[in-house]
PDB file of N, CA, C and O in Angstrom:
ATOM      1  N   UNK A 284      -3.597 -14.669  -7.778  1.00  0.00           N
ATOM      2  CA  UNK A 284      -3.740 -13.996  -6.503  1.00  0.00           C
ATOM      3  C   UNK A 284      -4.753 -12.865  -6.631  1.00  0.00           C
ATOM      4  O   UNK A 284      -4.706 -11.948  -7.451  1.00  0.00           O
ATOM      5  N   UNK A 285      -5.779 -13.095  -5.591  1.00  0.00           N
ATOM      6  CA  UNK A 285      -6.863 -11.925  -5.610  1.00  0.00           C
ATOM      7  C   UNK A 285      -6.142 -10.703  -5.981  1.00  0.00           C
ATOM      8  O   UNK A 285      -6.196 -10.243  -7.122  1.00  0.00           O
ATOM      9  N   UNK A 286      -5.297 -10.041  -4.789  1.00  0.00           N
ATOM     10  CA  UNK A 286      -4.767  -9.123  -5.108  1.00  0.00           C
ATOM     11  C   UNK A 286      -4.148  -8.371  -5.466  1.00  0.00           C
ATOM     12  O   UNK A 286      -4.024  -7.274  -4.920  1.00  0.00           O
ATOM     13  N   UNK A 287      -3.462  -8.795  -6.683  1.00  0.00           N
ATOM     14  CA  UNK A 287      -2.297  -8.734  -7.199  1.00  0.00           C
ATOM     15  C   UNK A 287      -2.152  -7.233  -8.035  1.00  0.00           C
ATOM     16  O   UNK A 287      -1.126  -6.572  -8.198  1.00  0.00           O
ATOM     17  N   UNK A 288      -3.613  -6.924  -8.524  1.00  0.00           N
ATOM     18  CA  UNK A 288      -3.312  -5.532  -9.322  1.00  0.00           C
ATOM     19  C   UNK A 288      -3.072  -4.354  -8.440  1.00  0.00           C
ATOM     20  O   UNK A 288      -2.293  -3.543  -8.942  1.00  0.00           O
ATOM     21  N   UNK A 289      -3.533  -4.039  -7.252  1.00  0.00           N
ATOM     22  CA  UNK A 289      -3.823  -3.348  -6.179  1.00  0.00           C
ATOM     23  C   UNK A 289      -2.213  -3.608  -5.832  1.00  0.00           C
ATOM     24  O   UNK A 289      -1.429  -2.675  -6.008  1.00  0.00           O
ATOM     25  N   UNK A 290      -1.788  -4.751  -5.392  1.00  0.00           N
ATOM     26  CA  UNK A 290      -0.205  -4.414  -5.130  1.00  0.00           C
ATOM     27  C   UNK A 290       0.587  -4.252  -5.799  1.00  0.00           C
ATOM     28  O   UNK A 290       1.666  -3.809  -5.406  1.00  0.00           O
ATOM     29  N   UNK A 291       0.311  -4.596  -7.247  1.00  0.00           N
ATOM     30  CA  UNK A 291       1.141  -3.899  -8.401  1.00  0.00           C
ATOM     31  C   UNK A 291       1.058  -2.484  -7.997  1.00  0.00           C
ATOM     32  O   UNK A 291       1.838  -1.974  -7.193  1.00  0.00           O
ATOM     33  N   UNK A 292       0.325  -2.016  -8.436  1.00  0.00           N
ATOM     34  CA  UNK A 292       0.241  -0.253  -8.393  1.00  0.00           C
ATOM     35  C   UNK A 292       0.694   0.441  -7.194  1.00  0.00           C
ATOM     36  O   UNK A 292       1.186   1.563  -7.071  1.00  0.00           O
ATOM     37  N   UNK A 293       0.373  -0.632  -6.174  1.00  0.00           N
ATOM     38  CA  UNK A 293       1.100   0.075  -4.784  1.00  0.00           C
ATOM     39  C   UNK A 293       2.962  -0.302  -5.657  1.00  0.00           C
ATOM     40  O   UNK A 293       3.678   0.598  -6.094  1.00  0.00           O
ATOM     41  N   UNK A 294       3.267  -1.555  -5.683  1.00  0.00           N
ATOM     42  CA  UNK A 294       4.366  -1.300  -5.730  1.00  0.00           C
ATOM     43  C   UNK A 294       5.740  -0.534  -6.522  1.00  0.00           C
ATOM     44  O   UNK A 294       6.924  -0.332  -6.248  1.00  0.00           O
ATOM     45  N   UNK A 295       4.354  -0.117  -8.208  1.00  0.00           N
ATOM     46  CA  UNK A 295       4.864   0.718  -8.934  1.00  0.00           C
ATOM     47  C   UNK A 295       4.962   2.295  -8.400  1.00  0.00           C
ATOM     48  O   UNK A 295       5.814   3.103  -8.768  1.00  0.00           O
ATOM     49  N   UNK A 296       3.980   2.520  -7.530  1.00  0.00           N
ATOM     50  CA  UNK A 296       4.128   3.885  -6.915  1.00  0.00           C
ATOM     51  C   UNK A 296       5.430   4.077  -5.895  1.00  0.00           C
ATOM     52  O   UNK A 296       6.031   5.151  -5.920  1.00  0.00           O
ATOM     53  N   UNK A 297       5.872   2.961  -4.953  1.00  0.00           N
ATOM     54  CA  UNK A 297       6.997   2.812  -4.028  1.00  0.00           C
ATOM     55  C   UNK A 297       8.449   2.844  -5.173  1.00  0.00           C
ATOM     56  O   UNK A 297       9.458   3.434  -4.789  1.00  0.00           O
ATOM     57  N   UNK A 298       8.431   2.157  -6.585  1.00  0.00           N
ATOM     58  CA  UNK A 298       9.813   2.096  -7.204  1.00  0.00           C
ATOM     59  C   UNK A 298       9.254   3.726  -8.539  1.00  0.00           C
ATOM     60  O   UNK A 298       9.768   3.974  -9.629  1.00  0.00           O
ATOM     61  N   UNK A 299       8.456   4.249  -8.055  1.00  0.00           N
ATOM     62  CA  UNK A 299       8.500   5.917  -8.856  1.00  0.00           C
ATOM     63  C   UNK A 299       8.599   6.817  -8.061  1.00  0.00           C
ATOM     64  O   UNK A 299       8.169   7.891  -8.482  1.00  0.00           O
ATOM     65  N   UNK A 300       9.069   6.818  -6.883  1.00  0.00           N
ATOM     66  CA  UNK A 300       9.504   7.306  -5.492  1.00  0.00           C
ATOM     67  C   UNK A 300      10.536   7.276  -5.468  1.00  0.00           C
ATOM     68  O   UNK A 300      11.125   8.212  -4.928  1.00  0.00           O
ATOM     69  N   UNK A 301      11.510   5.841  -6.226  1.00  0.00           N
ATOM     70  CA  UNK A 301      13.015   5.955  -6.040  1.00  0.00           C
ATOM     71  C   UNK A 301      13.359   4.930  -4.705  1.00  0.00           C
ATOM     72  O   UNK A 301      14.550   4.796  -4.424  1.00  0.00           O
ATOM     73  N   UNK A 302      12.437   4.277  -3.960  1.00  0.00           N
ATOM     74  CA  UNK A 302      12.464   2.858  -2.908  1.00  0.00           C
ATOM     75  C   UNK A 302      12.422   2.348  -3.348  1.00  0.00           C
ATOM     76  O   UNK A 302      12.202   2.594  -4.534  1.00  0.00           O
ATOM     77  N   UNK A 303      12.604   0.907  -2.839  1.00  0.00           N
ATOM     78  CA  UNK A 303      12.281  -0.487  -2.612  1.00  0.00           C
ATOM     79  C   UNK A 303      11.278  -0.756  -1.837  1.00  0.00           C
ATOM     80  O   UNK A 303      10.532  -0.041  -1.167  1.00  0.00           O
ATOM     81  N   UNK A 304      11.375  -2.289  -2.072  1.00  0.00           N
ATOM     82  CA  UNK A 304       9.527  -2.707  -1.172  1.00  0.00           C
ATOM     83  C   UNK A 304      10.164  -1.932   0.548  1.00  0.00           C
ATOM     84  O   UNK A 304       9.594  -1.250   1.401  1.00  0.00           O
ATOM     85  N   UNK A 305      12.095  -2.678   0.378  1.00  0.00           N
ATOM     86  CA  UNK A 305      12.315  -2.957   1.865  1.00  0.00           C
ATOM     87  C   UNK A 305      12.555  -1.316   2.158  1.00  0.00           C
ATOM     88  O   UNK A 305      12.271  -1.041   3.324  1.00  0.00           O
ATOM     89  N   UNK A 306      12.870  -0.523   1.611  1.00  0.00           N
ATOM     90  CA  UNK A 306      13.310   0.888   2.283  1.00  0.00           C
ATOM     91  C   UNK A 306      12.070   1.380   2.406  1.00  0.00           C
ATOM     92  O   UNK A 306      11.890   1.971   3.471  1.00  0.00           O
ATOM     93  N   UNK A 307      11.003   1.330   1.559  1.00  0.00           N
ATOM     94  CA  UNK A 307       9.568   1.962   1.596  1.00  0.00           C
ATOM     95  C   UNK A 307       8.990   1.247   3.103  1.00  0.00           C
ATOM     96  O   UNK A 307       8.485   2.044   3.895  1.00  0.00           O
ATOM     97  N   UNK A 308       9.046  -0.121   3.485  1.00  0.00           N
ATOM     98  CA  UNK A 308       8.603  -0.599   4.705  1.00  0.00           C
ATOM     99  C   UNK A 308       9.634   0.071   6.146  1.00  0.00           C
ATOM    100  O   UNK A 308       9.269   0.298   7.299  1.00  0.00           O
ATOM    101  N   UNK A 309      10.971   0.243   5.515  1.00  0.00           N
ATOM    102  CA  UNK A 309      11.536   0.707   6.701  1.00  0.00           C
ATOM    103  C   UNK A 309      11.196   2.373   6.706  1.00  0.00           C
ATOM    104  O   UNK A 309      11.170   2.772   7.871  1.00  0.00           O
ATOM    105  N   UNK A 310      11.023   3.074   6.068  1.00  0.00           N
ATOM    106  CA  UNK A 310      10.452   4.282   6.208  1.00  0.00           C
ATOM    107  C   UNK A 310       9.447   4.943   6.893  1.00  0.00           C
ATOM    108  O   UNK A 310       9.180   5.997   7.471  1.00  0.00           O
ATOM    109  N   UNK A 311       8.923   3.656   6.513  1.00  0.00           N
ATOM    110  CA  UNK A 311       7.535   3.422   7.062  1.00  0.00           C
ATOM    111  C   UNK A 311       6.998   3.140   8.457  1.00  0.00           C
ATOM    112  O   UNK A 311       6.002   3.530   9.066  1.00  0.00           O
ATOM    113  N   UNK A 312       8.221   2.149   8.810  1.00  0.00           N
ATOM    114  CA  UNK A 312       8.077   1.420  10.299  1.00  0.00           C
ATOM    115  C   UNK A 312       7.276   0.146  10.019  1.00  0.00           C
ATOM    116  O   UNK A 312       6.863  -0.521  10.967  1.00  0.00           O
ATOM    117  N   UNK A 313       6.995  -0.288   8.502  1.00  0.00           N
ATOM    118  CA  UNK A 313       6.061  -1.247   8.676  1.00  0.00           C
ATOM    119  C   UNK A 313       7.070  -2.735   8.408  1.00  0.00           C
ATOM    120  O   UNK A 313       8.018  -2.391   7.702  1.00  0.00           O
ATOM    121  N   UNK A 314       7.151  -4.156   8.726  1.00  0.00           N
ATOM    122  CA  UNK A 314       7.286  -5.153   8.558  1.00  0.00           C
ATOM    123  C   UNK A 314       7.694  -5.712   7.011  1.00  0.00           C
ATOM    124  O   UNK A 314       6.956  -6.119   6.114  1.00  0.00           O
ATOM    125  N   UNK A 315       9.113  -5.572   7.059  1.00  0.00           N
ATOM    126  CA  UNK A 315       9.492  -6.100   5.348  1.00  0.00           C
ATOM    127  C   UNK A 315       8.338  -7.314   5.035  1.00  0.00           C
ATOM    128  O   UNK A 315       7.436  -7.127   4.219  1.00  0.00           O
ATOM    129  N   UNK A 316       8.482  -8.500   5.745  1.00  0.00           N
ATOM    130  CA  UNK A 316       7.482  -9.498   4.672  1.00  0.00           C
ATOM    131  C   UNK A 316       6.183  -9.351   4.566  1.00  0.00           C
ATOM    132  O   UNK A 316       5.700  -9.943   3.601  1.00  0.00           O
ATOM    133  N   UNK A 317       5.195  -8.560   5.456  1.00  0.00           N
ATOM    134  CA  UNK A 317       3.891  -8.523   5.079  1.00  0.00           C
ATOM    135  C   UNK A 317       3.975  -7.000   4.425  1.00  0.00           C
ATOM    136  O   UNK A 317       2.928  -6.392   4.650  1.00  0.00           O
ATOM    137  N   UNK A 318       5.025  -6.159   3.613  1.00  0.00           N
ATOM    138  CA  UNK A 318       5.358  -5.565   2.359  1.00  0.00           C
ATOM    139  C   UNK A 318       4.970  -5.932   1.727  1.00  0.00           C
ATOM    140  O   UNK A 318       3.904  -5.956   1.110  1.00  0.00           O
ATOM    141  N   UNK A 319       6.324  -6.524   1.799  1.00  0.00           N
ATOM    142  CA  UNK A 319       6.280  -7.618   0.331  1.00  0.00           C
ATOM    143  C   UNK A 319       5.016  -8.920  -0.044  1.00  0.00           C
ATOM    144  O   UNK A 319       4.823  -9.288  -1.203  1.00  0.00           O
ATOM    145  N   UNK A 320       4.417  -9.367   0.885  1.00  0.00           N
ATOM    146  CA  UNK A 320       3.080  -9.784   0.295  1.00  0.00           C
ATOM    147  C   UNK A 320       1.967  -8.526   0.558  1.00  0.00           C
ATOM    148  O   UNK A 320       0.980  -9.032   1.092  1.00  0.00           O
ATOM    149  N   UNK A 321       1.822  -7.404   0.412  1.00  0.00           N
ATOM    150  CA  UNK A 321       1.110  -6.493   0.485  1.00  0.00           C
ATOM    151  C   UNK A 321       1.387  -5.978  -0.975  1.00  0.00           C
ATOM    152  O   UNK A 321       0.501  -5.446  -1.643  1.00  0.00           O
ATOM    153  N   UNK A 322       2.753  -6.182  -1.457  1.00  0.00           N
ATOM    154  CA  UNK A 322       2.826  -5.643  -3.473  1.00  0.00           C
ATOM    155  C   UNK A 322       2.962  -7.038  -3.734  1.00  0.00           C
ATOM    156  O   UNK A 322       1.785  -7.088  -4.091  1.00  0.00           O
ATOM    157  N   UNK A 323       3.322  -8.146  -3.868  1.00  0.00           N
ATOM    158  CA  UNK A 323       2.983  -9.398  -4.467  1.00  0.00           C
ATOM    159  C   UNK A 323       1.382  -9.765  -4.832  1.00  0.00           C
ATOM    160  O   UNK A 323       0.982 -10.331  -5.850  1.00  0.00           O
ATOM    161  N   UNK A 324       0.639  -9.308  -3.775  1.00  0.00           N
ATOM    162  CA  UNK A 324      -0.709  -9.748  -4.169  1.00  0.00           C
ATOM    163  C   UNK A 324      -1.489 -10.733  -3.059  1.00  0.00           C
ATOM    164  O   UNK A 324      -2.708 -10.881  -2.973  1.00  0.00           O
ATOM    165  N   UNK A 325      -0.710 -11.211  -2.434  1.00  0.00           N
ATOM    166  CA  UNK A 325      -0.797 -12.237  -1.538  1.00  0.00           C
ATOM    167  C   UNK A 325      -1.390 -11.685  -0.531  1.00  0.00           C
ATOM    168  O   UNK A 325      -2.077 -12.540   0.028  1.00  0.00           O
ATOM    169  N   UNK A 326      -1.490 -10.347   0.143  1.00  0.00           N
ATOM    170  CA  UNK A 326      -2.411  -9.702   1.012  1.00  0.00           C
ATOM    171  C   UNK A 326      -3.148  -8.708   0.578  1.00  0.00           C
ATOM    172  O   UNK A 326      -2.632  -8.050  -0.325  1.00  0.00           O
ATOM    173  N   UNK A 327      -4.311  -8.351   0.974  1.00  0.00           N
ATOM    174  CA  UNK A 327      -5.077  -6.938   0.482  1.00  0.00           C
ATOM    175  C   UNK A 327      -4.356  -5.671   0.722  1.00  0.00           C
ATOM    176  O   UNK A 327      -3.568  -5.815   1.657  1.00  0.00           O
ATOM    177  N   UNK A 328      -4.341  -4.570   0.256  1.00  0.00           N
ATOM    178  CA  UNK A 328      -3.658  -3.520   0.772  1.00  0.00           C
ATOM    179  C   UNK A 328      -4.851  -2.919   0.963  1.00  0.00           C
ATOM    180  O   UNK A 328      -4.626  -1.955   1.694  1.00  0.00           O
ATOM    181  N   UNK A 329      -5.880  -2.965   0.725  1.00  0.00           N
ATOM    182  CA  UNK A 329      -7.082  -2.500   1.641  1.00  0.00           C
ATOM    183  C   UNK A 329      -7.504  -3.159   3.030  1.00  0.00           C
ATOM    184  O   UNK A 329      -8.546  -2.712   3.510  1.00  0.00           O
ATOM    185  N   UNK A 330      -6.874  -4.112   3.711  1.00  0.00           N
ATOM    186  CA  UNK A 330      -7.451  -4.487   4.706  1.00  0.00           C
ATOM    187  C   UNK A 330      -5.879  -4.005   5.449  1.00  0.00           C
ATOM    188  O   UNK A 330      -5.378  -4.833   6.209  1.00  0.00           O
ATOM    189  N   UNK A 331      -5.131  -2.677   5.218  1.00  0.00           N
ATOM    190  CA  UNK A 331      -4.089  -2.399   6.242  1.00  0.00           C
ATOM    191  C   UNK A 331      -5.036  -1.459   7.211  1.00  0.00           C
ATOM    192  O   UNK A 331      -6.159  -1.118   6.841  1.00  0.00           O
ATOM    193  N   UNK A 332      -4.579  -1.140   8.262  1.00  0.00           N
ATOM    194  CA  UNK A 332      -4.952  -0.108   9.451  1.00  0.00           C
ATOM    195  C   UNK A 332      -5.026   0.802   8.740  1.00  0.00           C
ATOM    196  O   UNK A 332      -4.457   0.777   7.649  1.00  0.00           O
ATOM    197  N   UNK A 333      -5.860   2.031   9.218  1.00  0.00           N
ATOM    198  CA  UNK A 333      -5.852   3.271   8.575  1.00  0.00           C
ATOM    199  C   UNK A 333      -4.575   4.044   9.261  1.00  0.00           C
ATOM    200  O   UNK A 333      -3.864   4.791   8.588  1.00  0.00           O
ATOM    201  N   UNK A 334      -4.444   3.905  10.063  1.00  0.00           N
ATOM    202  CA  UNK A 334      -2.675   4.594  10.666  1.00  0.00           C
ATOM    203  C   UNK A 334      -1.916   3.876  10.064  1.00  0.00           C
ATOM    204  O   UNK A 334      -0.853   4.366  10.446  1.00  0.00           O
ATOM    205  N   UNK A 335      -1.587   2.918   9.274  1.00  0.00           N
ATOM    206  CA  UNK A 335      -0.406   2.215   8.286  1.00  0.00           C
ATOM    207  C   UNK A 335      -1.147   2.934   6.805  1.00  0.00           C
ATOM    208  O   UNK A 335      -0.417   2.927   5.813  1.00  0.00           O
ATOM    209  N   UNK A 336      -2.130   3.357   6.694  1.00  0.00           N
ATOM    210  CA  UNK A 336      -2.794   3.890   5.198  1.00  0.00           C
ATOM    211  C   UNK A 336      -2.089   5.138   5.124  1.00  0.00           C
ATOM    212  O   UNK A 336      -1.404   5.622   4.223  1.00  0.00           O
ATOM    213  N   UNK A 337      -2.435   5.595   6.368  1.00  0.00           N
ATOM    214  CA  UNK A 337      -1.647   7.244   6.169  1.00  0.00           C
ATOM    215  C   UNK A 337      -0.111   7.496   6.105  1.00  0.00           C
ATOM    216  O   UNK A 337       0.563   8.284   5.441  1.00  0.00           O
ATOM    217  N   UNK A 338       0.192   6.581   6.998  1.00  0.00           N
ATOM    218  CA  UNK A 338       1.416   6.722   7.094  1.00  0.00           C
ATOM    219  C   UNK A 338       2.466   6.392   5.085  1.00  0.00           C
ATOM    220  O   UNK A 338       3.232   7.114   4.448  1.00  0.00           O
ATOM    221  N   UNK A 339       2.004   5.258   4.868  1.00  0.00           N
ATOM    222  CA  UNK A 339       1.971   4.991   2.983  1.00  0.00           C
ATOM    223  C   UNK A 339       1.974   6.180   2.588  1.00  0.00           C
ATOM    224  O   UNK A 339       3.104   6.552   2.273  1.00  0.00           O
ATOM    225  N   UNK A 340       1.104   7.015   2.458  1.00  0.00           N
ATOM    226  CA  UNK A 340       0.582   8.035   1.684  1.00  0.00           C
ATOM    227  C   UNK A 340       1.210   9.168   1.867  1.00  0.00           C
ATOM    228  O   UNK A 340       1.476   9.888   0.905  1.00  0.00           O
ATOM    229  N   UNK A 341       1.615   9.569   3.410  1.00  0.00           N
ATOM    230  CA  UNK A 341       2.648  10.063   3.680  1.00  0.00           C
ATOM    231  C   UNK A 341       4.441  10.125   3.124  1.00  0.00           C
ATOM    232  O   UNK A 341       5.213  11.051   2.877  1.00  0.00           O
ATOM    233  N   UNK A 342       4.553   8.617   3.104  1.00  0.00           N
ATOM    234  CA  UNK A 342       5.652   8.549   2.735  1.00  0.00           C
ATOM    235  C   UNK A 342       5.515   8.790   1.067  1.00  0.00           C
ATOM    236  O   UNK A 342       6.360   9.455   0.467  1.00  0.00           O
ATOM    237  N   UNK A 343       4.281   8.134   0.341  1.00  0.00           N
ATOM    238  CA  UNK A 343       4.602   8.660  -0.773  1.00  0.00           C
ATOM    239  C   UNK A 343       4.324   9.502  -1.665  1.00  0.00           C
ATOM    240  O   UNK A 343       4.081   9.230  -2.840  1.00  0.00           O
ATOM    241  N   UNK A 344       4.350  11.338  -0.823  1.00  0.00           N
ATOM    242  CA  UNK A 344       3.929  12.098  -1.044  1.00  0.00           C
ATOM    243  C   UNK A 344       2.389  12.617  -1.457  1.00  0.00           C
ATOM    244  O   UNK A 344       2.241  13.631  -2.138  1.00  0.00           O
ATOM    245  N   UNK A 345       1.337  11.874  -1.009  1.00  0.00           N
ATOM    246  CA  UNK A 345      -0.052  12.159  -1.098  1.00  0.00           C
ATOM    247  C   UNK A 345      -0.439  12.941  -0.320  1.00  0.00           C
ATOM    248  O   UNK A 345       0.277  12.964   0.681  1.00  0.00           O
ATOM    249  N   UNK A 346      -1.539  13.852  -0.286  1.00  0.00           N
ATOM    250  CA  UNK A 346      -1.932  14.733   0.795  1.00  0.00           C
ATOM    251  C   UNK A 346      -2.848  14.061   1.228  1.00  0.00           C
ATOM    252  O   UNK A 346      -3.180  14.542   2.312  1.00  0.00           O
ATOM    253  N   UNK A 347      -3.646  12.918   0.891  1.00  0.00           N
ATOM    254  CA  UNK A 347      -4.495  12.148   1.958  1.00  0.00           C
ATOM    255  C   UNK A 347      -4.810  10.710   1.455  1.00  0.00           C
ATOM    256  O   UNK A 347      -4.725  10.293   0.300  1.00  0.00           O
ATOM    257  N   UNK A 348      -5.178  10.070   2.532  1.00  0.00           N
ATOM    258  CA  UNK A 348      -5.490   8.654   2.150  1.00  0.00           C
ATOM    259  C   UNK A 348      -6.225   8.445   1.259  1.00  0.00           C
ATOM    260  O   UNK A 348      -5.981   7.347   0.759  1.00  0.00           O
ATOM    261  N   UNK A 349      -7.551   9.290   0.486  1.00  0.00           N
ATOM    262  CA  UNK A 349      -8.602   9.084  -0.781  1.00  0.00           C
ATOM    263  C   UNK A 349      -7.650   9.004  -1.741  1.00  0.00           C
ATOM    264  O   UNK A 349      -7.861   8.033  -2.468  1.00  0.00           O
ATOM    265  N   UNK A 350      -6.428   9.795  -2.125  1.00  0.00           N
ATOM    266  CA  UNK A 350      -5.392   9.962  -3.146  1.00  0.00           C
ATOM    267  C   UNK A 350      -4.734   8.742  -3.091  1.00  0.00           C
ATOM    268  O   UNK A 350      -4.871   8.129  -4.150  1.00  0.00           O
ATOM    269  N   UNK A 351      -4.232   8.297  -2.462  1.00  0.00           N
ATOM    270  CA  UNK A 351      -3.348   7.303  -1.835  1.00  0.00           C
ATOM    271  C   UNK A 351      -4.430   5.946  -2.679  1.00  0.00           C
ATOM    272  O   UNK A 351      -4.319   5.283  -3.710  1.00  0.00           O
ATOM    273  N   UNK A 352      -5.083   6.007  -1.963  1.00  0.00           N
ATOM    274  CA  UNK A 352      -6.260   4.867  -2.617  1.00  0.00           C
ATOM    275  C   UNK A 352      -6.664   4.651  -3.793  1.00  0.00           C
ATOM    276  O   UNK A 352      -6.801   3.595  -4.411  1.00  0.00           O
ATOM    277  N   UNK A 353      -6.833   5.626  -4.051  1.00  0.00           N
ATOM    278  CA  UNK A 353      -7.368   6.099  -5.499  1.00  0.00           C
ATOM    279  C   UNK A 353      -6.449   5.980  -6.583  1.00  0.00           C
ATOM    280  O   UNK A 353      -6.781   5.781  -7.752  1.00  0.00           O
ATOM    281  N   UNK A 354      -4.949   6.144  -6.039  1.00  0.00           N
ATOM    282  CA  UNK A 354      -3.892   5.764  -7.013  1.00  0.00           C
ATOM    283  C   UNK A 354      -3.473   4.476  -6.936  1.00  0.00           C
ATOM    284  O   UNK A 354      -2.451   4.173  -7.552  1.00  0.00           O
ATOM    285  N   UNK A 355      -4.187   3.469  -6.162  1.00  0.00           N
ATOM    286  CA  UNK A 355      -3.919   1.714  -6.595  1.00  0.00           C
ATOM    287  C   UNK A 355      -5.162   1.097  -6.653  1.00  0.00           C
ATOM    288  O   UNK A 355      -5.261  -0.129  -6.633  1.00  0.00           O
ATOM    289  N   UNK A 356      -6.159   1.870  -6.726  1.00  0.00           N
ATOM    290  CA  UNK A 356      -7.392   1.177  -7.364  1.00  0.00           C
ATOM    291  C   UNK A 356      -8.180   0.821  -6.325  1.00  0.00           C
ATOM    292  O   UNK A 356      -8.715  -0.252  -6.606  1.00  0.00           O
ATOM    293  N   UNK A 357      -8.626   1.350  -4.869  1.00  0.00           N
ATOM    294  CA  UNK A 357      -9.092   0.816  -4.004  1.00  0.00           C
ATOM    295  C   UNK A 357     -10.124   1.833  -3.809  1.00  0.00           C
ATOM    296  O   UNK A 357      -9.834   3.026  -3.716  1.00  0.00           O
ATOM    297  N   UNK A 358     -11.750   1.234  -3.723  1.00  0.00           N
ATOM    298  CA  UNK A 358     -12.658   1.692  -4.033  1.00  0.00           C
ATOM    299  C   UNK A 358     -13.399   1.588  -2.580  1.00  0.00           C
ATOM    300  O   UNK A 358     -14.590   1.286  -2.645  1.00  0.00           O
ATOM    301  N   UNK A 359     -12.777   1.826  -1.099  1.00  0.00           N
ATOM    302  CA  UNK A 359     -13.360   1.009   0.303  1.00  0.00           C
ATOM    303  C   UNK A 359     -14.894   1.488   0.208  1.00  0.00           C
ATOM    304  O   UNK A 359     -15.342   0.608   0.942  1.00  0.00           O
ATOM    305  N   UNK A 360     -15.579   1.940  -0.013  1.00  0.00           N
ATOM    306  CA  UNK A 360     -17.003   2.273   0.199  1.00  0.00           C
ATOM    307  C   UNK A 360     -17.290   1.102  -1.153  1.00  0.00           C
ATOM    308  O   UNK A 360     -18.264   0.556  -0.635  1.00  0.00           O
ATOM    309  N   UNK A 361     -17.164   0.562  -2.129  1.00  0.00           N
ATOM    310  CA  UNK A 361     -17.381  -0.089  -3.271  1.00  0.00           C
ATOM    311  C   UNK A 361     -16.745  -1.683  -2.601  1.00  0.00           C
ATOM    312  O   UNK A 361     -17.221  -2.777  -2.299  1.00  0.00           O
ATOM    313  N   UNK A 362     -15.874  -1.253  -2.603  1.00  0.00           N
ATOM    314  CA  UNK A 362     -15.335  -2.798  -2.014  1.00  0.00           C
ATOM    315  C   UNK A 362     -15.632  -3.809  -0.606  1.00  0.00           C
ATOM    316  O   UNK A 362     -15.358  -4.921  -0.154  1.00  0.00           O
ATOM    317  N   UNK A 363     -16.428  -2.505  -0.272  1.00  0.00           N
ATOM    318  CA  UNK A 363     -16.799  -3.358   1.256  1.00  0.00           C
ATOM    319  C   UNK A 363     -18.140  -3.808   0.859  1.00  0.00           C
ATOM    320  O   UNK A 363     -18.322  -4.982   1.179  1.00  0.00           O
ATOM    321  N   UNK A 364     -19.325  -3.155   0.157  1.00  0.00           N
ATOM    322  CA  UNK A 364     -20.195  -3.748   0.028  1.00  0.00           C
ATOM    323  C   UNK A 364     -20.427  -4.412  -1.260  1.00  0.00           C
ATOM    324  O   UNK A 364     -21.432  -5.104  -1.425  1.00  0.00           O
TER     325      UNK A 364
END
């Protein structure tokens, strides 16, 4: 799966928080199964909304989305082109 390291790290950051995929999505307001393929690998976690980016980052204590990013390996100015 393309994306599998990117949702690793998202999902190691959600269980060093003390959540789950499903309490981190309900916290969140976001959709348990496209979670859970968002840390499986099976979806990009760079192609979420930037209001679902913040809101992540929010919940898992980051002061902004570059941090947030930057702590699962997502490079969007690098990765888009």
């Amino acid at each position: 799966m393309e994306y599998q390291k990117e949702g690793q790290k998202l999902l190691e950051l959600i269980n060093s928080r003390g959540m789950s995929i499903y309490s981190f999505a309900k916290k969140c307001r976001y959709s348990n199964a496209r979670m859970y393929k968002l840390c499986s690998g099976e979806y990009d976690v760079g192609s979420v909304k930037v209001y679902n980016a913040v809101i992540f980052a929010r919940v898992l204590g980051f002061e902004t989305v570059d941090a947030f990013l930057e702590a699962i390996g997502i490079d969007l100015l690098k990765d888009l082109i």
